[in-house]
């Protein structure tokens, strides 16, 4: 059992490395793709920031309402 899970994680690491390499090659040869990816990343970062702010506000509200 232990051997199969070890093999699985090794396979996963190999797969992700291969994917990263392919993506790096793609990015080098397709600057437009890289720009689009950067735009998507920025959009995702904004979404994450918005959700963090919303979570913080919700947490503050959950604390204030019972204490007033």
mmCIF file with all atom_site columns, C-alpha atoms in Angstrom:
data_model
loop_
_atom_site.group_PDB
_atom_site.id
_atom_site.type_symbol
_atom_site.label_atom_id
_atom_site.label_alt_id
_atom_site.label_comp_id
_atom_site.label_asym_id
_atom_site.label_entity_id
_atom_site.label_seq_id
_atom_site.pdbx_PDB_ins_code
_atom_site.Cartn_x
_atom_site.Cartn_y
_atom_site.Cartn_z
_atom_site.occupancy
_atom_site.B_iso_or_equiv
_atom_site.pdbx_formal_charge
_atom_site.auth_seq_id
_atom_site.auth_comp_id
_atom_site.auth_asym_id
_atom_site.auth_atom_id
_atom_site.pdbx_PDB_model_num
ATOM 1  C CA . UNK A 1 1  ? 0.000   0.000  0.000   1.00 0.00 ? 1  UNK A CA 1
ATOM 2  C CA . UNK A 1 2  ? 2.757   2.441  0.952   1.00 0.00 ? 2  UNK A CA 1
ATOM 3  C CA . UNK A 1 3  ? 4.609   1.764  -2.293  1.00 0.00 ? 3  UNK A CA 1
ATOM 4  C CA . UNK A 1 4  ? 1.609   2.540  -4.495  1.00 0.00 ? 4  UNK A CA 1
ATOM 5  C CA . UNK A 1 5  ? 0.939   5.899  -2.806  1.00 0.00 ? 5  UNK A CA 1
ATOM 6  C CA . UNK A 1 6  ? 4.630   6.790  -3.113  1.00 0.00 ? 6  UNK A CA 1
ATOM 7  C CA . UNK A 1 7  ? 4.531   5.890  -6.805  1.00 0.00 ? 7  UNK A CA 1
ATOM 8  C CA . UNK A 1 8  ? 1.397   7.999  -7.210  1.00 0.00 ? 8  UNK A CA 1
ATOM 9  C CA . UNK A 1 9  ? 2.997   11.124 -5.697  1.00 0.00 ? 9  UNK A CA 1
ATOM 10 C CA . UNK A 1 10 ? 6.135   10.655 -7.840  1.00 0.00 ? 10 UNK A CA 1
ATOM 11 C CA . UNK A 1 11 ? 3.943   10.379 -10.926 1.00 0.00 ? 11 UNK A CA 1
ATOM 12 C CA . UNK A 1 12 ? 2.057   13.503 -9.928  1.00 0.00 ? 12 UNK A CA 1
ATOM 13 C CA . UNK A 1 13 ? 5.282   15.485 -9.437  1.00 0.00 ? 13 UNK A CA 1
ATOM 14 C CA . UNK A 1 14 ? 6.556   14.311 -12.839 1.00 0.00 ? 14 UNK A CA 1
ATOM 15 C CA . UNK A 1 15 ? 3.260   15.272 -14.450 1.00 0.00 ? 15 UNK A CA 1
ATOM 16 C CA . UNK A 1 16 ? 3.233   18.762 -12.916 1.00 0.00 ? 16 UNK A CA 1
ATOM 17 C CA . UNK A 1 17 ? 6.885   19.326 -13.901 1.00 0.00 ? 17 UNK A CA 1
ATOM 18 C CA . UNK A 1 18 ? 6.078   18.275 -17.469 1.00 0.00 ? 18 UNK A CA 1
ATOM 19 C CA . UNK A 1 19 ? 3.085   20.621 -17.503 1.00 0.00 ? 19 UNK A CA 1
ATOM 20 C CA . UNK A 1 20 ? 5.201   23.498 -16.164 1.00 0.00 ? 20 UNK A CA 1
ATOM 21 C CA . UNK A 1 21 ? 7.872   22.872 -18.809 1.00 0.00 ? 21 UNK A CA 1
ATOM 22 C CA . UNK A 1 22 ? 5.299   22.764 -21.619 1.00 0.00 ? 22 UNK A CA 1
ATOM 23 C CA . UNK A 1 23 ? 3.706   25.940 -20.298 1.00 0.00 ? 23 UNK A CA 1
ATOM 24 C CA . UNK A 1 24 ? 7.093   27.700 -20.094 1.00 0.00 ? 24 UNK A CA 1
ATOM 25 C CA . UNK A 1 25 ? 7.889   26.736 -23.701 1.00 0.00 ? 25 UNK A CA 1
ATOM 26 C CA . UNK A 1 26 ? 4.453   27.934 -24.812 1.00 0.00 ? 26 UNK A CA 1
ATOM 27 C CA . UNK A 1 27 ? 4.924   31.237 -22.982 1.00 0.00 ? 27 UNK A CA 1
ATOM 28 C CA . UNK A 1 28 ? 8.301   31.785 -24.616 1.00 0.00 ? 28 UNK A CA 1
ATOM 29 C CA . UNK A 1 29 ? 6.954   31.232 -28.114 1.00 0.00 ? 29 UNK A CA 1
ATOM 30 C CA . UNK A 1 30 ? 3.582   32.919 -27.658 1.00 0.00 ? 30 UNK A CA 1
ATOM 31 C CA . UNK A 1 31 ? 3.982   36.296 -25.908 1.00 0.00 ? 31 UNK A CA 1
ATOM 32 C CA . UNK A 1 32 ? 0.286   36.994 -26.499 1.00 0.00 ? 32 UNK A CA 1
ATOM 33 C CA . UNK A 1 33 ? -0.553  33.872 -24.526 1.00 0.00 ? 33 UNK A CA 1
ATOM 34 C CA . UNK A 1 34 ? 1.696   35.064 -21.714 1.00 0.00 ? 34 UNK A CA 1
ATOM 35 C CA . UNK A 1 35 ? 0.002   38.468 -21.679 1.00 0.00 ? 35 UNK A CA 1
ATOM 36 C CA . UNK A 1 36 ? -3.422  36.853 -21.606 1.00 0.00 ? 36 UNK A CA 1
ATOM 37 C CA . UNK A 1 37 ? -2.312  34.582 -18.769 1.00 0.00 ? 37 UNK A CA 1
ATOM 38 C CA . UNK A 1 38 ? -1.021  37.607 -16.848 1.00 0.00 ? 38 UNK A CA 1
ATOM 39 C CA . UNK A 1 39 ? -4.367  39.347 -17.354 1.00 0.00 ? 39 UNK A CA 1
ATOM 40 C CA . UNK A 1 40 ? -6.216  36.273 -16.091 1.00 0.00 ? 40 UNK A CA 1
ATOM 41 C CA . UNK A 1 41 ? -3.881  36.094 -13.081 1.00 0.00 ? 41 UNK A CA 1
ATOM 42 C CA . UNK A 1 42 ? -4.520  39.763 -12.267 1.00 0.00 ? 42 UNK A CA 1
ATOM 43 C CA . UNK A 1 43 ? -8.261  39.218 -12.529 1.00 0.00 ? 43 UNK A CA 1
ATOM 44 C CA . UNK A 1 44 ? -8.017  36.190 -10.240 1.00 0.00 ? 44 UNK A CA 1
ATOM 45 C CA . UNK A 1 45 ? -5.923  38.194 -7.756  1.00 0.00 ? 45 UNK A CA 1
ATOM 46 C CA . UNK A 1 46 ? -8.608  40.881 -7.704  1.00 0.00 ? 46 UNK A CA 1
ATOM 47 C CA . UNK A 1 47 ? -11.266 38.236 -7.070  1.00 0.00 ? 47 UNK A CA 1
ATOM 48 C CA . UNK A 1 48 ? -9.193  36.772 -4.232  1.00 0.00 ? 48 UNK A CA 1
ATOM 49 C CA . UNK A 1 49 ? -8.619  40.224 -2.693  1.00 0.00 ? 49 UNK A CA 1
ATOM 50 C CA . UNK A 1 50 ? -12.329 40.996 -2.944  1.00 0.00 ? 50 UNK A CA 1
ATOM 51 C CA . UNK A 1 51 ? -13.261 37.722 -1.267  1.00 0.00 ? 51 UNK A CA 1
ATOM 52 C CA . UNK A 1 52 ? -10.684 38.308 1.496   1.00 0.00 ? 52 UNK A CA 1
ATOM 53 C CA . UNK A 1 53 ? -12.112 41.790 2.128   1.00 0.00 ? 53 UNK A CA 1
ATOM 54 C CA . UNK A 1 54 ? -15.654 40.404 2.094   1.00 0.00 ? 54 UNK A CA 1
ATOM 55 C CA . UNK A 1 55 ? -14.659 37.670 4.546   1.00 0.00 ? 55 UNK A CA 1
ATOM 56 C CA . UNK A 1 56 ? -13.017 40.222 6.860   1.00 0.00 ? 56 UNK A CA 1
ATOM 57 C CA . UNK A 1 57 ? -16.076 42.489 6.744   1.00 0.00 ? 57 UNK A CA 1
ATOM 58 C CA . UNK A 1 58 ? -18.331 39.512 7.430   1.00 0.00 ? 58 UNK A CA 1
ATOM 59 C CA . UNK A 1 59 ? -16.116 38.505 10.369  1.00 0.00 ? 59 UNK A CA 1
ATOM 60 C CA . UNK A 1 60 ? -16.244 42.051 11.788  1.00 0.00 ? 60 UNK A CA 1
ATOM 61 C CA . UNK A 1 61 ? -20.042 42.135 11.416  1.00 0.00 ? 61 UNK A CA 1
ATOM 62 C CA . UNK A 1 62 ? -20.350 38.755 13.121  1.00 0.00 ? 62 UNK A CA 1
ATOM 63 C CA . UNK A 1 63 ? -18.299 40.132 16.017  1.00 0.00 ? 63 UNK A CA 1
ATOM 64 C CA . UNK A 1 64 ? -19.963 43.583 16.288  1.00 0.00 ? 64 UNK A CA 1
ATOM 65 C CA . UNK A 1 65 ? -23.619 42.508 16.035  1.00 0.00 ? 65 UNK A CA 1
ATOM 66 C CA . UNK A 1 66 ? -23.592 40.213 19.109  1.00 0.00 ? 66 UNK A CA 1
ATOM 67 C CA . UNK A 1 67 ? -21.544 42.762 21.090  1.00 0.00 ? 67 UNK A CA 1
ATOM 68 C CA . UNK A 1 68 ? -23.829 45.793 20.612  1.00 0.00 ? 68 UNK A CA 1
#
